Structure formats: C-alpha cells, structure tokens
Tab-separated table of N, CA and C in Angstrom:
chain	number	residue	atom	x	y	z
X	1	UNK	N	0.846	-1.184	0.000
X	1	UNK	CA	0.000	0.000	0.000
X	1	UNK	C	0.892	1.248	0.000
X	2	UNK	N	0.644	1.939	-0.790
X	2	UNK	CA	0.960	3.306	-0.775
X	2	UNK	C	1.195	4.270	0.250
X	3	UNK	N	2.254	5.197	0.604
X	3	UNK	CA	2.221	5.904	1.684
X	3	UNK	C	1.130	7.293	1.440
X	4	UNK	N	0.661	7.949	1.841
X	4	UNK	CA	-0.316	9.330	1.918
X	4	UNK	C	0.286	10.583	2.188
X	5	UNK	N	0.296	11.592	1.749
X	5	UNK	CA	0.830	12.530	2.378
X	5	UNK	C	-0.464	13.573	2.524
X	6	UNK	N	-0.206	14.085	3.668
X	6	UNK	CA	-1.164	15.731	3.816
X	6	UNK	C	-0.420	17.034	4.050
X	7	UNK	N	-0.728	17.864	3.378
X	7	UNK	CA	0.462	19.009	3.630
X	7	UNK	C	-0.208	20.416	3.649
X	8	UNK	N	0.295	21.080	5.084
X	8	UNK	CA	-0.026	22.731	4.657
X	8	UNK	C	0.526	23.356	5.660
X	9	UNK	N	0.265	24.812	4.874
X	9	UNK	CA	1.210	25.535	5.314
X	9	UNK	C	0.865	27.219	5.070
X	10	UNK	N	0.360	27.415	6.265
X	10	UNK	CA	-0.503	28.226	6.837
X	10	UNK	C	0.449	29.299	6.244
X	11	UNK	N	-0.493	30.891	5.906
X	11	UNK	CA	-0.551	31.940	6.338
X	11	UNK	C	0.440	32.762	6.681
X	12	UNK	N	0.903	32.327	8.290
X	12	UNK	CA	2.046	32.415	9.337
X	12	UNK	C	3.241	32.185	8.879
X	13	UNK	N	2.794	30.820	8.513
X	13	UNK	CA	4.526	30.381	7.776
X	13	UNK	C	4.966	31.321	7.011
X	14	UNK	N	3.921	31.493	5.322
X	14	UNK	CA	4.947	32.434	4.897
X	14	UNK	C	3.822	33.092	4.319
X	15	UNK	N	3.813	34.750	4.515
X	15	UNK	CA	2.629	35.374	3.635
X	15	UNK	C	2.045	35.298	2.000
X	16	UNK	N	3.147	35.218	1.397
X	16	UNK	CA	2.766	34.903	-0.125
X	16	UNK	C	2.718	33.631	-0.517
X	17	UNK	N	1.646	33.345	-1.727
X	17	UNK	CA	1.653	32.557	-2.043
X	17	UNK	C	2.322	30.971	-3.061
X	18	UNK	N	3.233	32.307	-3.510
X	18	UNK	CA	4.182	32.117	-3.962
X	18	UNK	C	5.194	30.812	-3.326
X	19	UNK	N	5.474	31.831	-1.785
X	19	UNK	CA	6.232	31.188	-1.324
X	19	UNK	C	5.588	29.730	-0.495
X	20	UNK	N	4.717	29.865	-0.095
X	20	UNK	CA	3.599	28.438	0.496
X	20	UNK	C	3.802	27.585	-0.485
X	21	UNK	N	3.230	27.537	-1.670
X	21	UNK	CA	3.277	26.610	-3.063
X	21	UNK	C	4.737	26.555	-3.392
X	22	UNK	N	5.837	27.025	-3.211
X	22	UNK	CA	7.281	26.344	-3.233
X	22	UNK	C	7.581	25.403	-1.897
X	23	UNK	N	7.078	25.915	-0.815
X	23	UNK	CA	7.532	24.392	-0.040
X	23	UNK	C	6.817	23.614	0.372
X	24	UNK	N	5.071	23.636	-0.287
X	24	UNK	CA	4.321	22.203	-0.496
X	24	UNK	C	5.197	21.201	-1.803
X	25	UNK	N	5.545	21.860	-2.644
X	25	UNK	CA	6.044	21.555	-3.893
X	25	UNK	C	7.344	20.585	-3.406
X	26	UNK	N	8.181	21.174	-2.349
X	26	UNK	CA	9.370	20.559	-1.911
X	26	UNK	C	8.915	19.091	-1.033
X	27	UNK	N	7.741	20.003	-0.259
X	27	UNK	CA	7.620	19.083	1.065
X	27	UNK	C	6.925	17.406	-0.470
X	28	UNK	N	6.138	17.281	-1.525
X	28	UNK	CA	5.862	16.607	-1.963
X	28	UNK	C	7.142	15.632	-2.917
X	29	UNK	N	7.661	16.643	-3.748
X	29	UNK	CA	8.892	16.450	-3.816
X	29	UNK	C	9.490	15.241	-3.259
X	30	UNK	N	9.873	15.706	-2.068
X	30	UNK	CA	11.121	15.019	-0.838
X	30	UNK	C	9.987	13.596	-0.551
X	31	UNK	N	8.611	13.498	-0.883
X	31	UNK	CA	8.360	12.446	-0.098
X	31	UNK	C	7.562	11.705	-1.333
X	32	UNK	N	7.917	12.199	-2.572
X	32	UNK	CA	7.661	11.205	-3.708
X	32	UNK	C	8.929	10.321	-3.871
X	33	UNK	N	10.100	11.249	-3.420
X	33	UNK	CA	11.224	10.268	-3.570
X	33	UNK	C	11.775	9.637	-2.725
X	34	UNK	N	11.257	9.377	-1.531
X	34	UNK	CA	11.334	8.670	-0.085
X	34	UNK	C	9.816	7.687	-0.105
X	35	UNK	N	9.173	7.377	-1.356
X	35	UNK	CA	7.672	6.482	-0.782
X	35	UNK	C	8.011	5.280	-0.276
X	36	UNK	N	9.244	4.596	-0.680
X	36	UNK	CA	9.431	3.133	-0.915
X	36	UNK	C	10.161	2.834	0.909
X	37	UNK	N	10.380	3.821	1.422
X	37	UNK	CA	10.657	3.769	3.076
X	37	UNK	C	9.568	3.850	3.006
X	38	UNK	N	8.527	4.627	3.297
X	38	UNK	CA	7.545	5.679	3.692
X	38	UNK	C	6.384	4.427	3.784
X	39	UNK	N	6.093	3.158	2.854
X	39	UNK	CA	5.564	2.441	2.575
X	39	UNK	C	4.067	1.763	3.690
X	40	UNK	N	3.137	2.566	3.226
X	40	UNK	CA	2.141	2.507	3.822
X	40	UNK	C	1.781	2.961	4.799
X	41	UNK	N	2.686	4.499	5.110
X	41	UNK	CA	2.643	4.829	6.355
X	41	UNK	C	0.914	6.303	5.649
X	42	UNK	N	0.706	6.863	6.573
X	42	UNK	CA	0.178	7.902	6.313
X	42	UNK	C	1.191	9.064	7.137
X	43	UNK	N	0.837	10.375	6.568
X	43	UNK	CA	1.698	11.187	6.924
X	43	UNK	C	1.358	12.799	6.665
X	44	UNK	N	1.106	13.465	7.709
X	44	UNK	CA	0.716	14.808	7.524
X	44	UNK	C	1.798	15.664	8.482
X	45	UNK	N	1.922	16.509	7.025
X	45	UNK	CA	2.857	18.028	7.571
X	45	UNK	C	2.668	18.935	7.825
X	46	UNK	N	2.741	19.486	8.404
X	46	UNK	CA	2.717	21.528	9.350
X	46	UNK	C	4.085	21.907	8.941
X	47	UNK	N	3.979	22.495	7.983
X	47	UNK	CA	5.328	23.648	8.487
X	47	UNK	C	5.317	24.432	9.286
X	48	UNK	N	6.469	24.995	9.472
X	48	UNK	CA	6.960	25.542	10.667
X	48	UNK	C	7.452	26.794	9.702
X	49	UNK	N	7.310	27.978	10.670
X	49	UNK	CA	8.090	29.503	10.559
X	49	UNK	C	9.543	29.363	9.534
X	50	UNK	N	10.415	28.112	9.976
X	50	UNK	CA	11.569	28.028	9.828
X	50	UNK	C	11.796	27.838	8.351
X	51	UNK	N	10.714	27.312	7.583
X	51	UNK	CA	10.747	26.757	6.198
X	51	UNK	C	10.676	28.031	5.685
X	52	UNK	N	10.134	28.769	5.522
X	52	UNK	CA	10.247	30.027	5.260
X	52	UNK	C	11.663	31.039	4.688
X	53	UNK	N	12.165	31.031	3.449
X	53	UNK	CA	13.120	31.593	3.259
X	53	UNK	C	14.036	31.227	2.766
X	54	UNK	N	14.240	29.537	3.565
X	54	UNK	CA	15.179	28.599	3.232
X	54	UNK	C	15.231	27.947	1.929
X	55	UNK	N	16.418	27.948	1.895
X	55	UNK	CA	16.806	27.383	0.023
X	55	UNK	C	16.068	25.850	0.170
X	56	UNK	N	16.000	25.537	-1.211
X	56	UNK	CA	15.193	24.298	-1.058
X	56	UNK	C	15.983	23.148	-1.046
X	57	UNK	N	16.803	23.117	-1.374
X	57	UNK	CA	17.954	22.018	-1.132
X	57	UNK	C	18.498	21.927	0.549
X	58	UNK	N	18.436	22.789	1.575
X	58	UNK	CA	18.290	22.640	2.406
X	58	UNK	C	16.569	22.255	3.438
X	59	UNK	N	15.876	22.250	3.002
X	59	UNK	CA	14.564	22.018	2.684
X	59	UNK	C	14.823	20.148	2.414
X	60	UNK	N	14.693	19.994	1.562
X	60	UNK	CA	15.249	18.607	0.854
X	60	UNK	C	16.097	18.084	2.292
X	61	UNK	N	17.193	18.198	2.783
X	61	UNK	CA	18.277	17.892	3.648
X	61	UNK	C	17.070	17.562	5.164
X	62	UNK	N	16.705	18.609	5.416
X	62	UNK	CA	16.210	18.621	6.631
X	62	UNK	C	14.398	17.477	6.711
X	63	UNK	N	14.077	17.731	5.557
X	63	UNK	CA	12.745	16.291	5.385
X	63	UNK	C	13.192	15.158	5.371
X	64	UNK	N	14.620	14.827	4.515
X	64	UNK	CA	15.161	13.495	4.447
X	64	UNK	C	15.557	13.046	5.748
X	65	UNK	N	15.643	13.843	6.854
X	65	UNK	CA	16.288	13.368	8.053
X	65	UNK	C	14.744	13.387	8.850
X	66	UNK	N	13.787	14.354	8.381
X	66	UNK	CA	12.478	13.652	9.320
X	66	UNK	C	12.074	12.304	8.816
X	67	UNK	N	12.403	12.212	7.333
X	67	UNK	CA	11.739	10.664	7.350
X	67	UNK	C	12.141	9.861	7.548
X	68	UNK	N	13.462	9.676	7.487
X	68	UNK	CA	14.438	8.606	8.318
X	68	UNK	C	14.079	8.593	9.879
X	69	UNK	N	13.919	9.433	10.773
X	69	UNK	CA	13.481	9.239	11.817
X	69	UNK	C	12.091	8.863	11.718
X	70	UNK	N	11.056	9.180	11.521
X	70	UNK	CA	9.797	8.654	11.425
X	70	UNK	C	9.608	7.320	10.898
X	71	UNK	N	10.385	7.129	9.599
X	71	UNK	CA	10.146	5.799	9.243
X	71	UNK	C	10.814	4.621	10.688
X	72	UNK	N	12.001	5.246	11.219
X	72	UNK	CA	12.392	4.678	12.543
X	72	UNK	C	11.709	4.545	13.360
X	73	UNK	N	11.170	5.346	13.713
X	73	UNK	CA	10.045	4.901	14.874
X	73	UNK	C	8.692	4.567	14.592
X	74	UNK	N	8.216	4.543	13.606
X	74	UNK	CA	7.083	4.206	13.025
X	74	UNK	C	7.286	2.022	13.214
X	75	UNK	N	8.212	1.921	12.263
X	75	UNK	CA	9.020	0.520	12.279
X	75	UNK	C	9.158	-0.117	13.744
X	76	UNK	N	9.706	0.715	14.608
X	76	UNK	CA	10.181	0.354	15.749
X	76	UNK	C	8.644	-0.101	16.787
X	77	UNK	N	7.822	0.969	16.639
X	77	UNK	CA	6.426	1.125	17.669
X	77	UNK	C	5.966	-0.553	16.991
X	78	UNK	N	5.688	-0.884	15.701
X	78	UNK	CA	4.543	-1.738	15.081
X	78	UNK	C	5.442	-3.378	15.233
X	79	UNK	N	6.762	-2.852	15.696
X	79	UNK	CA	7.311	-4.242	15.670
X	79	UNK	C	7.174	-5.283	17.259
C-alpha cells in the first residue's frame, strides 16, 4: 500500500503565495522520492516559521532526516 501525504502551510509560515506553493512543492517532492521507506505509512505536515526563506535544497536535507526518523520509529512502535 501506498504511503499518503497531507500538507499545509498556513498563512504564518509564509505570507505569499508564492512562497507556500514552493515548499508544499518541496515538502511533496522530498516524499515522492522517499515512498518506498515511507511504505504505507500515512503522513501529515505543518510547516513551521523556519521553512520560510530557506533554500530548497536545504529544505530537501532537513525532510530526508524527518523521514528517516519517522520511518524509525514508526518501524520500531509496530514491531
């Protein structure tokens, strides 16, 4: 089964829209190319203030290390 993603990113985070729709774009991105860990998990994101600004390749860096941890403890809880 397929993993799910839900994603948003309020307002707060970043006022334009512009910039919201570049790091849903990333946040989907980073977790089309992580599904095959991700594998049947479901998974919803909040950004945070911090995404805001940041280059997207650091963007990229910092999701790949949430899903490695999540897929870790996700694995770890069901075993």
């Amino acid at each position: 089964q397929q993993g799910r993603l839900g994603v948003t990113v309020s307002r707060r985070v970043a006022t334009g829209a512009v910039e919201r729709n570049r790091i849903k774009r990333a946040i989907r991105e980073s977790f089309r190319h992580r599904q095959k860990i991700l594998l049947g998990l479901d998974v919803v994101v909040i950004a945070r203030r911090a995404a805001q600004g940041i280059e997207t390749k650091l963007l990229f860096v910092s999701l790949e290390e949430h899903w490695q941890r999540m897929n870790q403890q996700c694995r770890s809880a069901s075993s």
